[in-house]
Short mmCIF file of C-alpha atoms in Angstrom, two decimals:
data_model
loop_
_atom_site.label_atom_id
_atom_site.label_comp_id
_atom_site.label_asym_id
_atom_site.label_seq_id
_atom_site.Cartn_x
_atom_site.Cartn_y
_atom_site.Cartn_z
CA MET A 14 42.50 31.36 -13.79
CA LYS A 15 39.64 31.55 -16.25
CA TYR A 16 36.77 29.23 -15.45
CA ASP A 17 35.96 26.98 -18.38
CA PRO A 18 32.72 25.21 -17.35
CA LYS A 19 32.65 22.81 -20.29
CA LYS A 20 36.19 21.60 -19.60
CA ILE A 21 36.08 21.53 -15.80
CA GLU A 22 32.55 20.15 -15.42
CA THR A 23 33.19 17.39 -17.96
CA LYS A 24 36.42 16.41 -16.19
CA TRP A 25 34.79 15.96 -12.78
CA GLN A 26 31.64 14.33 -14.10
CA LYS A 27 33.83 11.72 -15.80
CA PHE A 28 35.82 11.27 -12.58
CA TRP A 29 32.64 10.76 -10.51
CA GLN A 30 31.35 8.18 -12.96
CA GLU A 31 34.62 6.23 -13.12
CA LYS A 32 35.21 6.29 -9.37
CA LYS A 33 31.49 5.72 -8.57
CA THR A 34 31.76 8.60 -6.12
CA PHE A 35 28.06 8.70 -5.32
CA TYR A 36 27.38 4.97 -5.29
CA VAL A 37 26.41 3.66 -1.88
CA ASN A 38 26.71 0.39 -0.01
CA GLU A 39 23.61 0.11 2.16
CA LYS A 40 25.38 -2.44 4.38
CA ALA A 41 28.17 -0.04 5.31
CA LYS A 42 28.36 1.07 8.93
CA GLY A 43 27.88 4.61 10.14
CA LYS A 44 25.23 7.29 9.80
CA LYS A 45 22.77 6.74 6.98
CA LYS A 46 20.54 9.08 5.07
CA MET A 47 18.27 8.64 2.06
CA VAL A 48 17.30 11.52 -0.23
CA LEU A 49 14.50 10.87 -2.71
CA VAL A 50 13.33 13.23 -5.44
CA GLU A 51 10.27 12.73 -7.64
CA PHE A 52 11.37 10.79 -10.70
CA PRO A 53 11.27 12.71 -14.00
CA TYR A 54 8.64 11.87 -16.58
CA PRO A 55 10.41 11.27 -19.95
CA SER A 56 7.45 12.19 -22.13
CA GLY A 57 9.31 14.79 -24.20
CA THR A 58 12.59 15.17 -26.03
CA GLY A 59 14.35 16.54 -22.98
CA LEU A 60 14.25 18.07 -19.50
CA HIS A 61 13.79 21.80 -18.93
CA MET A 62 14.21 24.44 -16.22
CA GLY A 63 11.07 23.20 -14.48
CA HIS A 64 12.89 19.91 -13.91
CA MET A 65 16.20 21.50 -12.93
CA ARG A 66 14.74 23.51 -10.04
CA PRO A 67 13.67 20.57 -7.79
CA PHE A 68 16.44 18.20 -8.94
CA VAL A 69 19.26 20.63 -8.20
CA ALA A 70 17.73 21.47 -4.81
CA ALA A 71 17.53 17.78 -3.86
CA ASP A 72 21.06 17.25 -5.17
CA VAL A 73 22.38 19.99 -2.89
CA VAL A 74 20.72 18.28 0.10
CA ALA A 75 22.14 14.87 -0.82
CA LYS A 76 25.67 16.21 -1.24
CA HIS A 77 25.37 18.17 2.00
CA TYR A 78 24.65 14.99 3.96
CA LYS A 79 27.45 13.15 2.17
CA GLN A 80 29.93 15.87 3.17
CA GLN A 81 28.63 15.61 6.73
CA GLY A 82 29.77 11.98 6.81
CA PHE A 83 26.45 10.28 6.08
CA ASN A 84 26.29 7.15 3.97
CA THR A 85 23.83 8.88 1.62
CA MET A 86 21.59 6.96 -0.75
CA TYR A 87 20.35 9.14 -3.60
CA PRO A 88 18.62 7.02 -6.28
CA ILE A 89 17.02 8.03 -9.57
CA GLY A 90 14.50 6.54 -11.98
CA TRP A 91 12.02 7.27 -14.74
CA ASP A 92 8.26 7.57 -14.27
CA ALA A 93 7.69 6.52 -17.88
CA PHE A 94 4.11 5.18 -18.05
CA GLY A 95 1.04 7.30 -18.82
CA LEU A 96 -0.86 9.46 -21.26
CA PRO A 97 1.89 12.09 -21.85
CA ALA A 98 4.23 9.39 -23.16
CA GLU A 99 1.42 8.01 -25.32
CA ASN A 100 0.55 11.48 -26.62
CA PHE A 101 4.19 12.16 -27.51
CA ALA A 102 4.40 8.87 -29.41
CA ILE A 103 1.19 9.55 -31.34
CA LYS A 104 2.17 13.11 -32.18
CA ASN A 105 5.60 12.05 -33.47
CA LYS A 106 4.33 8.83 -35.11
CA ILE A 107 6.76 6.62 -33.22
CA HIS A 108 6.18 3.55 -31.04
CA PRO A 109 5.94 4.45 -27.32
CA SER A 110 8.68 1.97 -26.35
CA VAL A 111 11.08 3.50 -28.89
CA ALA A 112 10.21 7.09 -27.96
CA THR A 113 10.50 6.41 -24.22
CA LYS A 114 13.89 4.71 -24.55
CA LYS A 115 15.24 7.58 -26.65
CA ASN A 116 13.84 10.26 -24.31
CA ILE A 117 15.30 8.53 -21.24
CA ALA A 118 18.76 8.35 -22.83
CA ASN A 119 18.71 12.08 -23.54
CA ALA A 120 17.31 13.01 -20.12
CA LYS A 121 20.00 10.92 -18.41
CA LYS A 122 22.67 12.70 -20.41
CA GLN A 123 21.21 16.02 -19.27
CA LEU A 124 21.09 15.04 -15.59
CA ILE A 125 24.74 13.95 -15.69
CA SER A 126 25.71 17.22 -17.39
CA TRP A 127 24.12 19.12 -14.48
CA GLY A 128 26.64 17.52 -12.15
CA THR A 129 24.07 15.58 -10.14
CA GLY A 130 25.24 12.96 -7.66
CA TYR A 131 22.86 10.06 -8.27
CA ASP A 132 23.66 6.45 -7.60
CA TRP A 133 23.11 5.24 -11.16
CA SER A 134 23.50 1.62 -10.12
CA ARG A 135 19.98 1.95 -8.65
CA GLU A 136 18.39 3.48 -11.75
CA ILE A 137 14.89 2.14 -12.42
CA ASN A 138 12.42 2.45 -15.29
CA THR A 139 8.70 1.97 -14.62
CA THR A 140 8.22 0.45 -18.11
CA ASP A 141 10.70 -2.33 -17.33
CA PRO A 142 8.90 -5.66 -16.61
CA GLU A 143 11.48 -6.33 -13.89
CA TYR A 144 10.14 -3.24 -12.15
CA TYR A 145 6.39 -3.29 -12.76
CA LYS A 146 6.06 -6.96 -11.84
CA TRP A 147 6.48 -5.73 -8.27
CA THR A 148 3.78 -3.08 -8.62
CA GLN A 149 1.48 -5.82 -9.90
CA LYS A 150 2.37 -7.98 -6.91
CA LEU A 151 1.72 -5.09 -4.53
CA PHE A 152 -1.68 -4.49 -6.10
CA LEU A 153 -2.61 -8.15 -5.55
CA GLU A 154 -1.51 -7.87 -1.92
CA PHE A 155 -3.65 -4.73 -1.51
CA TRP A 156 -6.59 -6.57 -3.05
CA LYS A 157 -6.16 -9.61 -0.78
CA ALA A 158 -6.05 -7.30 2.24
CA GLY A 159 -9.25 -5.55 1.16
CA LEU A 160 -7.43 -2.30 0.43
CA ALA A 161 -8.08 -2.32 -3.33
CA TYR A 162 -11.69 -1.97 -4.42
CA GLU A 163 -13.84 -0.95 -7.37
CA LYS A 164 -16.45 1.77 -7.50
CA PHE A 165 -17.91 4.31 -9.90
CA GLY A 166 -16.04 7.56 -10.19
CA GLU A 167 -16.40 10.63 -12.37
CA ILE A 168 -13.61 11.33 -14.85
CA ASN A 169 -12.88 13.66 -17.75
CA TRP A 170 -13.73 11.70 -20.90
CA CYS A 171 -12.72 12.44 -24.50
CA PRO A 172 -15.42 10.93 -26.75
CA LYS A 173 -13.14 11.06 -29.80
CA ASP A 174 -10.00 9.46 -28.35
CA LYS A 175 -12.05 7.19 -26.07
CA THR A 176 -9.82 7.84 -23.08
CA GLY A 177 -9.81 9.46 -19.66
CA LEU A 178 -7.96 12.72 -19.13
CA ALA A 179 -6.29 14.36 -16.16
CA ASN A 180 -7.49 17.88 -15.28
CA GLU A 181 -4.24 19.25 -16.73
CA GLU A 182 -5.09 17.68 -20.09
CA VAL A 183 -8.36 19.58 -20.40
CA ILE A 184 -7.81 23.03 -21.89
CA ASP A 185 -10.83 25.36 -21.96
CA GLY A 186 -13.12 22.34 -21.74
CA LYS A 187 -11.44 20.54 -24.65
CA CYS A 188 -9.03 17.61 -25.02
CA ASP A 189 -5.50 18.92 -25.45
CA ARG A 190 -4.72 16.04 -27.82
CA CYS A 191 -7.53 16.32 -30.39
CA GLY A 192 -9.52 19.41 -29.39
CA ALA A 193 -12.81 17.57 -28.89
CA PRO A 194 -15.19 18.84 -26.15
CA VAL A 195 -14.58 16.89 -22.94
CA GLU A 196 -17.44 15.16 -21.17
CA LYS A 197 -17.91 14.00 -17.59
CA LYS A 198 -18.36 10.25 -17.38
CA ASN A 199 -18.94 7.82 -14.54
CA LEU A 200 -16.78 4.74 -14.92
CA ARG A 201 -16.18 1.80 -12.67
CA GLN A 202 -12.52 1.93 -11.63
CA TRP A 203 -10.04 0.76 -9.02
CA TYR A 204 -9.24 2.67 -5.83
CA LEU A 205 -6.87 2.13 -2.92
CA LYS A 206 -8.12 2.69 0.63
CA ILE A 207 -5.60 5.31 1.64
CA THR A 208 -8.23 6.57 4.09
CA ASP A 209 -7.56 3.51 6.27
CA TYR A 210 -4.13 5.01 6.99
CA ALA A 211 -5.16 8.64 7.43
CA GLU A 212 -4.49 8.63 11.18
CA LYS A 213 -1.13 6.90 10.77
CA LEU A 214 -0.08 9.38 8.07
CA LEU A 215 -1.03 12.33 10.26
CA GLU A 216 0.84 10.88 13.24
CA GLY A 217 3.89 10.34 11.04
CA LEU A 218 4.10 14.06 10.31
CA LYS A 219 4.98 14.63 13.98
CA ASP A 220 8.20 12.68 13.45
CA LEU A 221 9.39 15.18 10.83
CA PRO A 222 10.47 18.20 12.90
CA GLU A 223 12.73 19.45 10.10
CA TRP A 224 9.81 19.83 7.68
CA PRO A 225 8.47 23.40 7.27
CA SER A 226 5.07 23.90 8.91
CA ALA A 227 3.60 25.05 5.57
CA VAL A 228 4.56 21.74 3.94
CA LYS A 229 3.06 19.77 6.83
CA LEU A 230 -0.16 21.72 6.48
CA GLN A 231 -0.27 20.89 2.78
CA GLN A 232 0.11 17.20 3.63
CA GLU A 233 -2.65 17.40 6.25
CA ASN A 234 -4.98 19.04 3.72
CA TRP A 235 -4.11 16.40 1.11
CA ILE A 236 -4.87 13.59 3.57
CA GLY A 237 -8.16 15.37 4.22
CA ARG A 238 -9.13 13.52 7.37
CA SER A 239 -12.25 14.80 9.12
CA GLU A 240 -14.56 13.39 11.77
CA GLY A 241 -18.27 13.16 11.18
CA SER A 242 -21.20 10.90 10.38
CA GLU A 243 -22.54 9.13 7.32
CA ILE A 244 -26.22 9.93 6.94
CA ARG A 245 -28.68 8.14 4.67
CA PHE A 246 -31.60 9.98 3.11
CA ARG A 247 -34.32 7.65 1.81
CA ILE A 248 -35.94 8.42 -1.54
CA CYS A 249 -39.62 7.93 -0.84
CA ASP A 250 -41.21 8.16 -4.29
CA LEU A 251 -39.62 5.06 -5.81
CA GLY A 252 -42.55 2.98 -4.67
CA ILE A 253 -40.38 0.05 -3.64
CA LYS A 254 -37.44 -0.31 -1.29
CA ASN A 255 -34.26 -1.21 -3.11
CA GLU A 256 -30.55 -0.46 -3.23
CA ILE A 257 -30.99 2.84 -5.09
CA GLY A 258 -33.64 4.14 -2.73
CA GLU A 259 -31.15 5.92 -0.48
CA ILE A 260 -28.60 8.70 -0.80
CA GLU A 261 -25.64 8.52 1.57
CA VAL A 262 -23.87 11.75 2.54
CA PHE A 263 -21.09 12.68 4.94
CA THR A 264 -21.45 15.56 7.36
CA THR A 265 -19.38 16.98 10.19
CA ARG A 266 -22.51 18.65 11.63
CA ALA A 267 -25.09 15.95 12.27
CA ASP A 268 -26.69 18.27 14.86
CA THR A 269 -28.01 20.47 12.03
CA LEU A 270 -29.91 17.67 10.25
CA PHE A 271 -33.23 18.70 11.80
CA GLY A 272 -33.01 21.85 9.73
CA VAL A 273 -32.68 20.03 6.40
CA THR A 274 -35.54 20.86 4.02
CA TYR A 275 -34.22 19.41 0.76
CA VAL A 276 -31.29 17.52 -0.81
CA VAL A 277 -29.60 18.63 -4.03
CA LEU A 278 -27.90 16.15 -6.37
CA ALA A 279 -25.42 16.96 -9.12
CA PRO A 280 -27.08 16.48 -12.56
CA GLU A 281 -24.93 13.48 -13.49
CA ILE A 282 -25.71 11.76 -10.16
CA ALA A 283 -29.42 12.47 -10.44
CA GLU A 284 -29.40 11.08 -13.99
CA ARG A 285 -27.75 7.88 -12.79
CA PHE A 286 -30.43 7.44 -10.12
CA MET A 287 -33.14 7.83 -12.76
CA ILE A 288 -31.52 5.27 -15.06
CA GLU A 289 -31.01 2.77 -12.22
CA ASP A 290 -34.61 3.30 -11.06
CA LEU A 291 -35.98 2.48 -14.54
CA ARG A 292 -33.71 -0.56 -14.84
CA PHE A 293 -34.85 -1.89 -11.47
CA LYS A 294 -38.56 -1.41 -12.23
CA ASN A 295 -38.17 -3.16 -15.59
CA GLU A 296 -36.51 -6.11 -13.87
CA ILE A 297 -39.40 -6.32 -11.37
CA GLN A 298 -41.95 -6.31 -14.17
#
């Protein structure tokens, strides 16, 4: 019998959708398993082979557990906020909400055509107010618990588009949107204290015996936990003791401090100290 992929695949994809083959009832009894893949980013007209590789691999895992008798939850969603979606909208002269909705519809059609076994009843969209109201609530809970805080941080800044850029959006030192030279800029921004959970995250890796050791090592390096001391070097030539008169550094070798002969600051940090020093002296005068 000749294999006709268009005919056969379409038949079974329609059957799975009608029968809700991959939909799951979380209250059902028996063995349970959840498989979660990184949600696609619908910032273009469609998905490509770079998307197919991880999605098909995760799909194989989800279907494997289902065939092994597990009540397998395999959800899907769309990570639709961010600069790529904005860039796509600007480039194509279309409103981001319209472009995102259209791109999601096409990407969903593609995922179904690949024969994936998602539970589409659990589909989410990060641009949906019914979804991001919860992320806003979580942020407020983090803030109340002291886990969300503001501080200055260096970012890639496009002076023409007046926006921050990810490292991937800087090509040869220029903005990939407009081509303007990218600057480094210190901006006050929000952070989450993930470091408060470093030990818990590391301990959690021990409960994942099925994970490859290389993947665990990558996670450990990403967490980046290290033990050491915070040392403060006082700047002596300011003439007056104030909040910018010290430089705080972290070291894992406090025993070598007696050999320190000088401290080097990055140009942008040194410049900020100079500006703050002038501001403080002017306020005193």
